[in-house]
mmCIF file of C-alpha atoms and ligand atoms in Angstrom:
data_model
loop_
_atom_site.group_PDB
_atom_site.id
_atom_site.type_symbol
_atom_site.label_atom_id
_atom_site.label_comp_id
_atom_site.label_asym_id
_atom_site.label_seq_id
_atom_site.Cartn_x
_atom_site.Cartn_y
_atom_site.Cartn_z
ATOM 1 C CA MET A 1 43.546 86.956 24.849
ATOM 2 C CA VAL A 2 42.079 90.166 23.241
ATOM 3 C CA HIS A 3 44.078 92.071 21.007
ATOM 4 C CA THR A 4 43.569 95.743 19.696
ATOM 5 C CA MET A 5 40.430 95.822 17.505
ATOM 6 C CA SER A 6 40.848 96.816 13.857
ATOM 7 C CA THR A 7 39.487 96.056 10.462
ATOM 8 C CA LEU A 8 41.241 93.542 8.273
ATOM 9 C CA LEU A 9 40.352 92.745 4.482
ATOM 10 C CA ILE A 10 41.382 89.522 3.113
ATOM 11 C CA LYS A 11 41.427 90.200 -0.411
ATOM 12 C CA ASN A 12 40.525 88.099 -3.424
ATOM 13 C CA PRO A 13 41.374 84.466 -2.279
ATOM 14 C CA ALA A 14 40.921 81.776 -4.707
ATOM 15 C CA GLN A 15 38.769 79.838 -2.414
ATOM 16 C CA ILE A 16 37.124 80.337 1.087
ATOM 17 C CA VAL A 17 36.185 76.895 2.471
ATOM 18 C CA SER A 18 34.403 76.201 5.694
ATOM 19 C CA PRO A 19 32.145 73.517 7.188
ATOM 20 C CA ARG A 20 28.729 74.653 7.886
ATOM 21 C CA PRO A 21 27.798 75.600 11.433
ATOM 22 C CA GLY A 22 26.743 73.089 14.044
ATOM 23 C CA SER A 23 27.804 69.624 15.355
ATOM 24 C CA LEU A 24 28.398 67.840 12.207
ATOM 25 C CA ARG A 25 27.525 64.201 11.505
ATOM 26 C CA GLY A 26 26.572 62.032 8.492
ATOM 27 C CA ALA A 27 26.310 63.747 5.105
ATOM 28 C CA ALA A 28 26.835 67.214 6.803
ATOM 29 C CA LEU A 29 30.471 66.256 7.137
ATOM 30 C CA ASN A 30 30.968 66.217 3.451
ATOM 31 C CA ASP A 31 29.038 69.328 2.641
ATOM 32 C CA PRO A 32 31.500 72.413 3.115
ATOM 33 C CA VAL A 33 30.670 75.975 1.874
ATOM 34 C CA VAL A 34 33.082 76.537 -0.930
ATOM 35 C CA ARG A 35 33.163 80.306 -2.011
ATOM 36 C CA THR A 36 34.918 81.707 -4.942
ATOM 37 C CA GLY A 37 35.121 85.257 -6.085
ATOM 38 C CA ARG A 38 34.561 86.683 -2.545
ATOM 39 C CA SER A 39 36.673 88.666 -0.113
ATOM 40 C CA VAL A 40 36.368 88.587 3.707
ATOM 41 C CA LEU A 41 36.198 91.752 5.975
ATOM 42 C CA LEU A 42 37.114 91.160 9.595
ATOM 43 C CA ARG A 43 36.010 93.780 12.345
ATOM 44 C CA ASP A 44 36.672 93.831 16.016
ATOM 45 C CA GLY A 45 37.786 90.204 16.130
ATOM 46 C CA HIS A 46 34.840 88.839 14.220
ATOM 47 C CA ILE A 47 33.822 88.129 10.694
ATOM 48 C CA ALA A 48 31.892 91.317 9.426
ATOM 49 C CA ALA A 49 31.174 90.241 5.935
ATOM 50 C CA ILE A 50 31.943 87.794 2.956
ATOM 51 C CA ALA A 51 31.124 89.336 -0.387
ATOM 52 C CA PRO A 52 32.545 90.178 -3.603
ATOM 53 C CA LEU A 53 35.164 93.074 -3.102
ATOM 54 C CA GLU A 54 33.243 95.741 -4.804
ATOM 55 C CA GLU A 55 30.148 95.037 -2.382
ATOM 56 C CA LEU A 56 32.271 95.240 0.680
ATOM 57 C CA ASP A 57 32.203 98.560 2.775
ATOM 58 C CA VAL A 58 36.003 98.760 3.500
ATOM 59 C CA PRO A 59 37.080 101.523 5.746
ATOM 60 C CA GLN A 60 39.910 103.852 4.637
ATOM 61 C CA ASP A 61 42.344 102.617 7.494
ATOM 62 C CA ALA A 62 41.569 98.892 7.100
ATOM 63 C CA LYS A 63 44.722 96.615 6.763
ATOM 64 C CA VAL A 64 44.681 94.758 3.575
ATOM 65 C CA LEU A 65 45.999 91.030 3.176
ATOM 66 C CA ASP A 66 46.171 90.256 -0.444
ATOM 67 C CA ALA A 67 45.055 86.577 -0.705
ATOM 68 C CA THR A 68 45.114 86.294 -4.618
ATOM 69 C CA GLY A 69 45.804 82.542 -5.402
ATOM 70 C CA ARG A 70 45.580 81.436 -1.842
ATOM 71 C CA THR A 71 42.787 79.670 0.130
ATOM 72 C CA VAL A 72 41.128 80.677 3.319
ATOM 73 C CA ILE A 73 39.857 78.106 5.868
ATOM 74 C CA PRO A 74 38.958 78.441 9.573
ATOM 75 C CA GLY A 75 41.614 78.278 12.222
ATOM 76 C CA LEU A 76 42.300 74.929 13.309
ATOM 77 C CA VAL A 77 41.112 73.632 16.943
ATOM 78 C CA ASP A 78 43.208 71.089 18.592
ATOM 79 C CA CYS A 79 40.719 69.589 21.139
ATOM 80 C CA HIS A 80 43.104 67.128 22.915
ATOM 81 C CA THR A 81 46.631 67.887 24.091
ATOM 82 C CA HIS A 82 48.975 67.571 26.917
ATOM 83 C CA LEU A 83 51.080 70.622 25.964
ATOM 84 C CA VAL A 84 52.517 71.249 29.396
ATOM 85 C CA PHE A 85 55.069 68.924 30.777
ATOM 86 C CA GLY A 86 58.858 68.641 31.817
ATOM 87 C CA GLY A 87 61.386 66.274 30.710
ATOM 88 C CA SER A 88 61.888 64.180 27.576
ATOM 89 C CA ARG A 89 61.062 60.446 26.950
ATOM 90 C CA ALA A 90 63.423 60.168 23.993
ATOM 91 C CA ASP A 91 65.058 57.277 25.632
ATOM 92 C CA GLU A 92 61.880 55.325 25.826
ATOM 93 C CA PHE A 93 61.134 56.088 22.281
ATOM 94 C CA ALA A 94 64.452 54.444 21.487
ATOM 95 C CA GLN A 95 63.448 51.388 23.592
ATOM 96 C CA ARG A 96 60.112 51.204 21.531
ATOM 97 C CA THR A 97 62.126 51.456 18.329
ATOM 98 C CA ALA A 98 63.942 48.245 19.598
ATOM 99 C CA GLY A 99 60.617 46.501 20.357
ATOM 100 C CA ALA A 100 59.460 47.456 23.692
ATOM 101 C CA THR A 101 55.658 48.505 23.942
ATOM 102 C CA TYR A 102 54.013 51.543 25.709
ATOM 103 C CA GLU A 103 52.343 49.172 28.238
ATOM 104 C CA GLU A 104 55.900 47.282 28.894
ATOM 105 C CA ILE A 105 57.580 50.688 29.533
ATOM 106 C CA ALA A 106 54.803 51.848 31.736
ATOM 107 C CA ALA A 107 54.746 48.511 33.759
ATOM 108 C CA LYS A 108 58.542 48.994 34.369
ATOM 109 C CA GLY A 109 57.894 52.419 35.973
ATOM 110 C CA GLY A 110 58.460 54.539 32.976
ATOM 111 C CA GLY A 111 55.877 56.248 30.857
ATOM 112 C CA ILE A 112 53.637 58.809 32.668
ATOM 113 C CA ALA A 113 55.639 58.127 35.835
ATOM 114 C CA GLY A 114 58.859 59.532 34.292
ATOM 115 C CA THR A 115 57.201 62.711 33.099
ATOM 116 C CA VAL A 116 55.400 63.214 36.385
ATOM 117 C CA GLN A 117 58.746 63.304 38.137
ATOM 118 C CA ALA A 118 60.247 65.720 35.513
ATOM 119 C CA THR A 119 57.230 67.962 35.716
ATOM 120 C CA ARG A 120 57.302 68.124 39.511
ATOM 121 C CA GLU A 121 60.924 69.153 39.421
ATOM 122 C CA SER A 122 60.370 71.766 36.714
ATOM 123 C CA SER A 123 59.767 75.299 37.861
ATOM 124 C CA LYS A 124 56.752 77.163 36.669
ATOM 125 C CA ASP A 125 59.008 79.439 34.384
ATOM 126 C CA GLU A 126 60.569 76.328 33.020
ATOM 127 C CA LEU A 127 57.084 74.654 32.103
ATOM 128 C CA PHE A 128 56.032 77.980 30.737
ATOM 129 C CA GLU A 129 58.922 78.445 28.450
ATOM 130 C CA LEU A 130 58.565 74.790 27.154
ATOM 131 C CA ALA A 131 54.932 75.097 26.606
ATOM 132 C CA GLU A 132 55.213 78.497 24.901
ATOM 133 C CA ALA A 133 57.657 77.092 22.371
ATOM 134 C CA ARG A 134 55.408 74.216 21.523
ATOM 135 C CA LEU A 135 52.312 76.454 21.214
ATOM 136 C CA ASN A 136 54.234 78.582 18.696
ATOM 137 C CA ARG A 137 54.920 75.440 16.707
ATOM 138 C CA ALA A 138 51.304 74.480 16.831
ATOM 139 C CA MET A 139 50.234 77.819 15.713
ATOM 140 C CA ARG A 140 52.584 77.848 12.673
ATOM 141 C CA HIS A 141 50.774 74.763 11.752
ATOM 142 C CA GLY A 142 47.424 76.558 11.801
ATOM 143 C CA VAL A 143 46.137 75.868 15.336
ATOM 144 C CA THR A 144 44.341 78.954 17.001
ATOM 145 C CA THR A 145 42.496 77.183 19.734
ATOM 146 C CA MET A 146 43.936 74.403 21.817
ATOM 147 C CA GLU A 147 42.692 72.308 24.722
ATOM 148 C CA VAL A 148 45.420 71.543 27.312
ATOM 149 C CA LYS A 149 45.308 68.902 30.017
ATOM 150 C CA SER A 150 47.074 68.767 33.478
ATOM 151 C CA GLY A 151 47.746 65.255 34.653
ATOM 152 C CA TYR A 152 51.614 65.131 34.980
ATOM 153 C CA GLY A 153 51.572 66.381 38.536
ATOM 154 C CA LEU A 154 49.277 63.803 40.283
ATOM 155 C CA ASP A 155 49.576 65.952 43.404
ATOM 156 C CA LEU A 156 47.637 69.115 44.286
ATOM 157 C CA THR A 157 50.672 71.447 44.030
ATOM 158 C CA THR A 158 51.817 70.252 40.672
ATOM 159 C CA GLU A 159 48.394 69.805 39.091
ATOM 160 C CA LEU A 160 47.646 73.434 39.943
ATOM 161 C CA LYS A 161 51.073 74.441 38.744
ATOM 162 C CA MET A 162 50.208 72.969 35.258
ATOM 163 C CA LEU A 163 46.690 74.694 35.243
ATOM 164 C CA GLU A 164 48.406 77.962 36.134
ATOM 165 C CA VAL A 165 51.001 77.779 33.512
ATOM 166 C CA THR A 166 48.117 77.056 31.015
ATOM 167 C CA ALA A 167 46.241 80.229 32.204
ATOM 168 C CA GLU A 168 49.316 82.415 32.243
ATOM 169 C CA LEU A 169 50.222 81.247 28.770
ATOM 170 C CA ASP A 170 46.581 81.835 27.470
ATOM 171 C CA ALA A 171 46.819 85.284 28.818
ATOM 172 C CA VAL A 172 49.773 86.369 26.701
ATOM 173 C CA HIS A 173 49.555 84.031 23.595
ATOM 174 C CA PRO A 174 47.142 84.709 20.612
ATOM 175 C CA VAL A 175 46.185 80.979 20.665
ATOM 176 C CA ASP A 176 43.177 80.473 23.017
ATOM 177 C CA LEU A 177 43.810 77.672 25.450
ATOM 178 C CA VAL A 178 41.140 75.605 27.105
ATOM 179 C CA PRO A 179 42.237 73.963 30.315
ATOM 180 C CA THR A 180 41.160 70.429 31.352
ATOM 181 C CA PHE A 181 41.873 68.938 34.824
ATOM 182 C CA LEU A 182 43.385 65.326 34.363
ATOM 183 C CA GLY A 183 44.247 64.567 37.856
ATOM 184 C CA ALA A 184 43.207 60.985 37.295
ATOM 185 C CA HIS A 185 45.883 60.389 34.610
ATOM 186 C CA ALA A 186 47.612 57.623 36.649
ATOM 187 C CA VAL A 187 48.145 56.462 40.195
ATOM 188 C CA PRO A 188 51.372 58.150 41.527
ATOM 189 C CA LYS A 189 54.230 55.916 42.571
ATOM 190 C CA GLY A 190 54.246 55.341 46.476
ATOM 191 C CA VAL A 191 50.533 55.957 46.736
ATOM 192 C CA SER A 192 47.761 53.446 47.003
ATOM 193 C CA LYS A 193 44.804 53.627 44.453
ATOM 194 C CA ALA A 194 42.263 54.420 47.327
ATOM 195 C CA ASP A 195 44.397 57.167 48.904
ATOM 196 C CA TYR A 196 45.002 58.689 45.365
ATOM 197 C CA LEU A 197 41.360 58.645 44.644
ATOM 198 C CA ALA A 198 40.787 60.498 47.941
ATOM 199 C CA GLN A 199 43.327 63.053 46.950
ATOM 200 C CA VAL A 200 41.714 63.569 43.443
ATOM 201 C CA ARG A 201 38.491 64.180 45.261
ATOM 202 C CA GLU A 202 40.189 66.940 47.320
ATOM 203 C CA MET A 203 41.864 68.399 44.073
ATOM 204 C CA ILE A 204 38.550 68.869 42.218
ATOM 205 C CA PRO A 205 37.170 71.841 43.959
ATOM 206 C CA GLU A 206 40.547 73.660 43.486
ATOM 207 C CA ALA A 207 40.977 72.519 40.001
ATOM 208 C CA ALA A 208 37.445 73.601 39.226
ATOM 209 C CA ASN A 209 38.375 77.327 39.761
ATOM 210 C CA SER A 210 40.457 77.168 36.455
ATOM 211 C CA ALA A 211 39.631 74.074 34.427
ATOM 212 C CA LYS A 212 36.659 73.869 32.072
ATOM 213 C CA PHE A 213 36.666 70.109 31.665
ATOM 214 C CA CYS A 214 37.565 67.094 33.790
ATOM 215 C CA ASP A 215 39.156 64.057 32.205
ATOM 216 C CA VAL A 216 40.081 60.508 33.404
ATOM 217 C CA PHE A 217 42.263 57.990 31.773
ATOM 218 C CA CYS A 218 39.849 55.137 31.819
ATOM 219 C CA GLU A 219 41.908 52.063 31.198
ATOM 220 C CA GLU A 220 43.212 48.695 32.481
ATOM 221 C CA GLY A 221 45.863 49.594 35.008
ATOM 222 C CA TYR A 222 44.658 53.104 35.225
ATOM 223 C CA PHE A 223 41.054 53.900 36.325
ATOM 224 C CA THR A 224 38.053 51.759 36.046
ATOM 225 C CA PRO A 225 34.723 52.868 34.748
ATOM 226 C CA ALA A 226 33.312 52.906 38.263
ATOM 227 C CA GLU A 227 36.063 55.018 39.500
ATOM 228 C CA SER A 228 35.684 57.335 36.425
ATOM 229 C CA VAL A 229 31.935 57.767 37.350
ATOM 230 C CA GLU A 230 32.687 58.524 40.895
ATOM 231 C CA ILE A 231 35.329 61.246 39.757
ATOM 232 C CA MET A 232 33.201 62.789 37.108
ATOM 233 C CA GLU A 233 30.163 63.104 39.247
ATOM 234 C CA LEU A 234 32.044 65.123 41.834
ATOM 235 C CA ALA A 235 33.761 67.145 38.881
ATOM 236 C CA VAL A 236 30.249 68.035 37.434
ATOM 237 C CA LYS A 237 28.971 69.131 40.878
ATOM 238 C CA HIS A 238 31.823 71.571 40.821
ATOM 239 C CA GLY A 239 31.038 72.828 37.312
ATOM 240 C CA MET A 240 33.380 70.863 35.087
ATOM 241 C CA LEU A 241 32.252 69.269 32.033
ATOM 242 C CA PRO A 242 33.265 65.688 31.657
ATOM 243 C CA ARG A 243 35.421 64.110 28.752
ATOM 244 C CA LEU A 244 37.132 60.673 28.969
ATOM 245 C CA HIS A 245 40.387 58.886 27.512
ATOM 246 C CA ALA A 246 38.570 55.671 26.551
ATOM 247 C CA ASP A 247 39.222 52.375 24.779
ATOM 248 C CA GLN A 248 42.887 53.280 23.950
ATOM 249 C CA PHE A 249 44.292 49.741 24.669
ATOM 250 C CA ASN A 250 41.351 47.840 25.955
ATOM 251 C CA ALA A 251 37.551 48.249 25.588
ATOM 252 C CA ILE A 252 36.671 47.977 29.194
ATOM 253 C CA GLY A 253 33.161 49.853 29.341
ATOM 254 C CA CYS A 254 34.400 53.475 29.535
ATOM 255 C CA VAL A 255 32.440 54.487 26.477
ATOM 256 C CA ASP A 256 29.193 53.349 28.048
ATOM 257 C CA VAL A 257 29.877 55.372 31.289
ATOM 258 C CA ALA A 258 30.748 58.395 29.122
ATOM 259 C CA ILE A 259 27.497 58.240 27.470
ATOM 260 C CA ASP A 260 25.615 57.664 30.550
ATOM 261 C CA LEU A 261 27.362 60.729 32.220
ATOM 262 C CA GLY A 262 26.489 62.934 29.129
ATOM 263 C CA ALA A 263 30.290 63.367 28.556
ATOM 264 C CA VAL A 264 31.256 66.123 26.020
ATOM 265 C CA SER A 265 33.668 63.588 24.462
ATOM 266 C CA VAL A 266 35.362 60.233 24.488
ATOM 267 C CA ASP A 267 38.888 60.314 23.172
ATOM 268 C CA HIS A 268 41.233 57.585 21.526
ATOM 269 C CA LEU A 269 38.979 54.647 20.609
ATOM 270 C CA GLU A 270 41.706 52.768 18.981
ATOM 271 C CA ALA A 271 40.381 49.399 20.747
ATOM 272 C CA MET A 272 36.743 50.047 20.089
ATOM 273 C CA ASN A 273 34.585 47.306 18.717
ATOM 274 C CA GLU A 274 31.682 47.737 16.223
ATOM 275 C CA GLU A 275 29.038 47.376 18.971
ATOM 276 C CA GLY A 276 30.679 50.316 20.847
ATOM 277 C CA ALA A 277 30.947 52.380 17.724
ATOM 278 C CA LYS A 278 27.255 51.997 17.132
ATOM 279 C CA LYS A 279 26.435 52.995 20.602
ATOM 280 C CA LEU A 280 28.598 56.122 20.484
ATOM 281 C CA ALA A 281 26.960 57.070 17.122
ATOM 282 C CA ALA A 282 23.620 56.948 18.699
ATOM 283 C CA SER A 283 24.693 59.665 21.295
ATOM 284 C CA ASP A 284 25.591 63.165 21.288
ATOM 285 C CA VAL A 285 29.068 62.417 22.575
ATOM 286 C CA VAL A 286 31.946 63.487 20.239
ATOM 287 C CA GLY A 287 34.304 60.778 19.386
ATOM 288 C CA VAL A 288 37.657 62.378 19.119
ATOM 289 C CA LEU A 289 40.149 60.359 16.947
ATOM 290 C CA LEU A 290 43.863 60.589 17.622
ATOM 291 C CA PRO A 291 45.586 58.882 14.490
ATOM 292 C CA GLY A 292 48.954 60.195 15.562
ATOM 293 C CA VAL A 293 48.875 57.905 18.481
ATOM 294 C CA SER A 294 48.246 55.015 16.283
ATOM 295 C CA LEU A 295 51.212 55.754 14.150
ATOM 296 C CA PHE A 296 53.529 56.665 16.825
ATOM 297 C CA LEU A 297 52.707 53.707 19.099
ATOM 298 C CA ASP A 298 52.043 51.346 16.153
ATOM 299 C CA ILE A 299 48.581 50.355 17.518
ATOM 300 C CA PRO A 300 45.365 49.851 15.455
ATOM 301 C CA TYR A 301 43.527 52.951 14.135
ATOM 302 C CA ALA A 302 40.084 53.719 15.606
ATOM 303 C CA PRO A 303 37.272 52.480 13.506
ATOM 304 C CA ALA A 304 36.677 55.865 11.986
ATOM 305 C CA ARG A 305 34.721 54.706 8.978
ATOM 306 C CA THR A 306 32.291 52.597 11.124
ATOM 307 C CA LEU A 307 31.800 55.474 13.539
ATOM 308 C CA ILE A 308 31.163 58.098 10.875
ATOM 309 C CA ASP A 309 28.980 55.787 8.806
ATOM 310 C CA ALA A 310 26.796 54.954 11.948
ATOM 311 C CA GLY A 311 26.411 58.690 12.444
ATOM 312 C CA CYS A 312 28.929 59.566 15.292
ATOM 313 C CA ILE A 313 30.091 63.303 15.695
ATOM 314 C CA PRO A 314 33.730 62.940 14.981
ATOM 315 C CA ALA A 315 36.614 65.143 15.736
ATOM 316 C CA ILE A 316 40.397 64.880 15.255
ATOM 317 C CA ALA A 317 43.199 65.910 17.588
ATOM 318 C CA THR A 318 46.895 65.545 17.997
ATOM 319 C CA ASP A 319 46.911 64.170 21.636
ATOM 320 C CA PHE A 320 50.416 65.890 21.704
ATOM 321 C CA ASN A 321 52.176 64.371 24.719
ATOM 322 C CA PRO A 322 55.640 62.909 25.467
ATOM 323 C CA GLY A 323 54.602 59.363 25.354
ATOM 324 C CA SER A 324 52.253 58.658 22.521
ATOM 325 C CA ASN A 325 52.427 61.459 19.961
ATOM 326 C CA MET A 326 55.038 64.201 19.868
ATOM 327 C CA THR A 327 53.853 66.307 16.907
ATOM 328 C CA LEU A 328 51.811 69.398 16.998
ATOM 329 C CA ASN A 329 51.263 69.248 13.236
ATOM 330 C CA LEU A 330 47.373 69.078 13.186
ATOM 331 C CA PRO A 331 47.099 68.986 9.336
ATOM 332 C CA LEU A 332 49.346 65.860 9.343
ATOM 333 C CA MET A 333 46.815 64.212 11.578
ATOM 334 C CA MET A 334 44.082 65.108 8.954
ATOM 335 C CA SER A 335 46.267 63.527 6.274
ATOM 336 C CA LEU A 336 46.649 60.248 8.509
ATOM 337 C CA ALA A 337 42.852 60.275 9.100
ATOM 338 C CA CYS A 338 42.383 60.301 5.268
ATOM 339 C CA MET A 339 45.217 57.836 4.325
ATOM 340 C CA GLN A 340 44.776 55.449 7.190
ATOM 341 C CA MET A 341 41.237 55.715 8.378
ATOM 342 C CA ARG A 342 39.607 56.298 5.027
ATOM 343 C CA MET A 343 38.134 59.565 5.899
ATOM 344 C CA SER A 344 37.232 62.350 3.156
ATOM 345 C CA VAL A 345 39.195 65.512 3.099
ATOM 346 C CA ASP A 346 35.897 67.343 4.019
ATOM 347 C CA GLU A 347 35.314 65.020 6.888
ATOM 348 C CA ALA A 348 38.804 65.765 8.265
ATOM 349 C CA LEU A 349 38.349 69.471 7.867
ATOM 350 C CA ALA A 350 35.143 69.499 9.813
ATOM 351 C CA CYS A 351 36.853 67.271 12.453
ATOM 352 C CA VAL A 352 39.646 69.973 13.168
ATOM 353 C CA THR A 353 37.219 73.007 12.829
ATOM 354 C CA GLN A 354 33.621 72.790 13.679
ATOM 355 C CA ASN A 355 33.397 69.647 15.419
ATOM 356 C CA ALA A 356 36.586 70.242 17.459
ATOM 357 C CA ALA A 357 35.171 73.702 18.559
ATOM 358 C CA HIS A 358 31.926 71.848 19.566
ATOM 359 C CA ALA A 359 33.885 69.220 21.549
ATOM 360 C CA LEU A 360 35.271 72.167 23.502
ATOM 361 C CA ARG A 361 31.910 73.893 23.736
ATOM 362 C CA LEU A 362 33.128 76.944 21.819
ATOM 363 C CA PRO A 363 29.988 78.182 19.899
ATOM 364 C CA GLU A 364 31.972 81.141 18.054
ATOM 365 C CA ALA A 365 34.999 79.168 16.780
ATOM 366 C CA GLY A 366 35.601 76.831 13.884
ATOM 367 C CA CYS A 367 33.469 78.258 11.052
ATOM 368 C CA ILE A 368 33.724 81.140 8.493
ATOM 369 C CA GLU A 369 30.221 82.855 8.535
ATOM 370 C CA PRO A 370 29.383 86.550 9.409
ATOM 371 C CA GLY A 371 29.267 86.959 13.125
ATOM 372 C CA TRP A 372 31.740 84.183 13.906
ATOM 373 C CA GLN A 373 35.153 84.740 15.583
ATOM 374 C CA ALA A 374 37.796 85.756 13.172
ATOM 375 C CA ASP A 375 39.986 82.808 13.454
ATOM 376 C CA LEU A 376 41.190 82.055 9.893
ATOM 377 C CA LEU A 377 44.169 80.645 7.802
ATOM 378 C CA VAL A 378 45.585 81.763 4.619
ATOM 379 C CA LEU A 379 47.040 78.632 2.853
ATOM 380 C CA ASP A 380 49.673 78.989 0.345
ATOM 381 C CA THR A 381 47.671 77.211 -2.289
ATOM 382 C CA ALA A 382 44.577 77.738 -4.545
ATOM 383 C CA ASN A 383 43.001 74.408 -3.442
ATOM 384 C CA TYR A 384 42.192 73.645 0.123
ATOM 385 C CA ARG A 385 42.575 69.855 -0.454
ATOM 386 C CA ASP A 386 46.408 70.644 -0.758
ATOM 387 C CA LEU A 387 46.317 71.010 3.153
ATOM 388 C CA VAL A 388 45.888 67.197 3.402
ATOM 389 C CA TYR A 389 47.223 65.978 0.108
ATOM 390 C CA PHE A 390 50.778 67.630 0.834
ATOM 391 C CA TYR A 391 51.101 65.599 3.930
ATOM 392 C CA GLY A 392 53.580 66.598 6.372
ATOM 393 C CA GLU A 393 54.275 69.834 4.768
ATOM 394 C CA ASN A 394 53.177 73.185 6.126
ATOM 395 C CA LEU A 395 50.953 75.193 3.717
ATOM 396 C CA VAL A 396 49.872 77.749 6.418
ATOM 397 C CA GLN A 397 50.945 81.172 5.169
ATOM 398 C CA THR A 398 49.080 83.524 7.763
ATOM 399 C CA VAL A 399 47.372 82.663 11.002
ATOM 400 C CA ILE A 400 44.589 85.094 11.818
ATOM 401 C CA LYS A 401 43.533 85.030 15.345
ATOM 402 C CA LYS A 402 40.590 87.249 16.519
ATOM 403 C CA GLY A 403 41.139 89.393 13.426
ATOM 404 C CA VAL A 404 44.869 89.911 14.026
ATOM 405 C CA PRO A 405 47.252 88.418 11.299
ATOM 406 C CA HIS A 406 50.407 86.467 12.364
ATOM 407 C CA ALA A 407 53.007 85.337 9.784
ATOM 408 C CA ALA A 408 53.386 81.537 9.931
ATOM 409 C CA ARG A 409 56.820 81.689 8.452
HETATM 410 O O1 NIG B 501 46.500 60.451 25.588
HETATM 411 N N1 NIG B 501 46.643 57.741 27.365
HETATM 412 C C1 NIG B 501 46.926 58.404 28.370
HETATM 413 N N2 NIG B 501 47.577 59.473 28.371
HETATM 414 C C2 NIG B 501 48.194 59.971 27.152
HETATM 415 C C3 NIG B 501 49.580 59.420 27.167
HETATM 416 C C4 NIG B 501 50.379 59.891 28.417
HETATM 417 C C5 NIG B 501 51.785 59.634 28.391
HETATM 418 O O2 NIG B 501 52.341 58.698 27.924
HETATM 419 O O3 NIG B 501 52.496 60.393 28.853
HETATM 420 C C6 NIG B 501 47.571 59.860 25.850
HETATM 421 O O4 NIG B 501 47.968 59.022 25.010
HETATM 422 FE FE1 FE B 502 45.714 62.185 25.734
#
């Protein structure tokens, strides 16, 4: 949403740290621009200038944010979430702590099906309020842009209800939301696969009015690679861009179809083997890593090091959802990526800024350079690495979205 235009000076930060512009891979992931002795001038929602204070042309009426001793980084982009849903799966969490697996719970009729029922029973207002409170939490942790999937309706009415909630929340909330249609998240109870696929085909033209992307849960027991292709080809005809949930529990060829389709991203990859990693690395498809899912479900981590060393374009997201990751703390996902997947701090930073913005095809977000959208964070530390090092803490002091500052605490 667009706010009142004005000028804001971020004065004297200890560091201004940003990845370079572009979709980053290889050595470029470890080459951020670190500026010291510079201030930042924001005008009309964009970055106007980055220079020593005395060289900046600061208007009389500019607001001033004193950032002495603090660090400025780009606003974070969470490029994979299921923000909108009703109900709770805390009972299933308890079952899992007692030893049941995600797949066992799903096979017994729980999992996604339970959230579908609760989401169908929730009014639009209820879903809106829940999503808004969650989005506020994400923003306090530094998120300025978020992708939001449907997929807990599995019928036309509820899928559209989820997309409408997303659009209405986007219209009133500072954080930008990017909607994705995930009608093919699971086959709903009481419907055959063939009938449901026919329903999804009918949903696509309507969903395409509001969703930028189309996603499919390509997995054993959900949708096959062939079914994913069929859905995606129709989605593309209607103007949506494809992205896929792939290789979460089993590698069944979903990454190959994503590459063939020219998908924007493949997300999860926990079960990916080395051959798959190399294929993905040779493509322009972003590999979205979701380390919080591995922690939360106690499944293997995606082979991030193999992917990155082979030249993949990586991103990191929360995958916030009631079944496989219940945190909106994206900096914590960066810490997990560093501690459990052997990524560097600079790689993790590029993965939640520039590369995540690229995964959402948002060319103005995720970088601190003159001309870019003024989405920035002021961190309560003089060293940007503390954002990852102080894992589980929140070092975000101020979230600036399109030039407008919001206190994070
Ligand atoms: O991204 N993997 C499929 N979908 C979600 C989980 C959905 C759920 O359990 O509610 C995910 O992990
Ligand atoms: Fe997901």
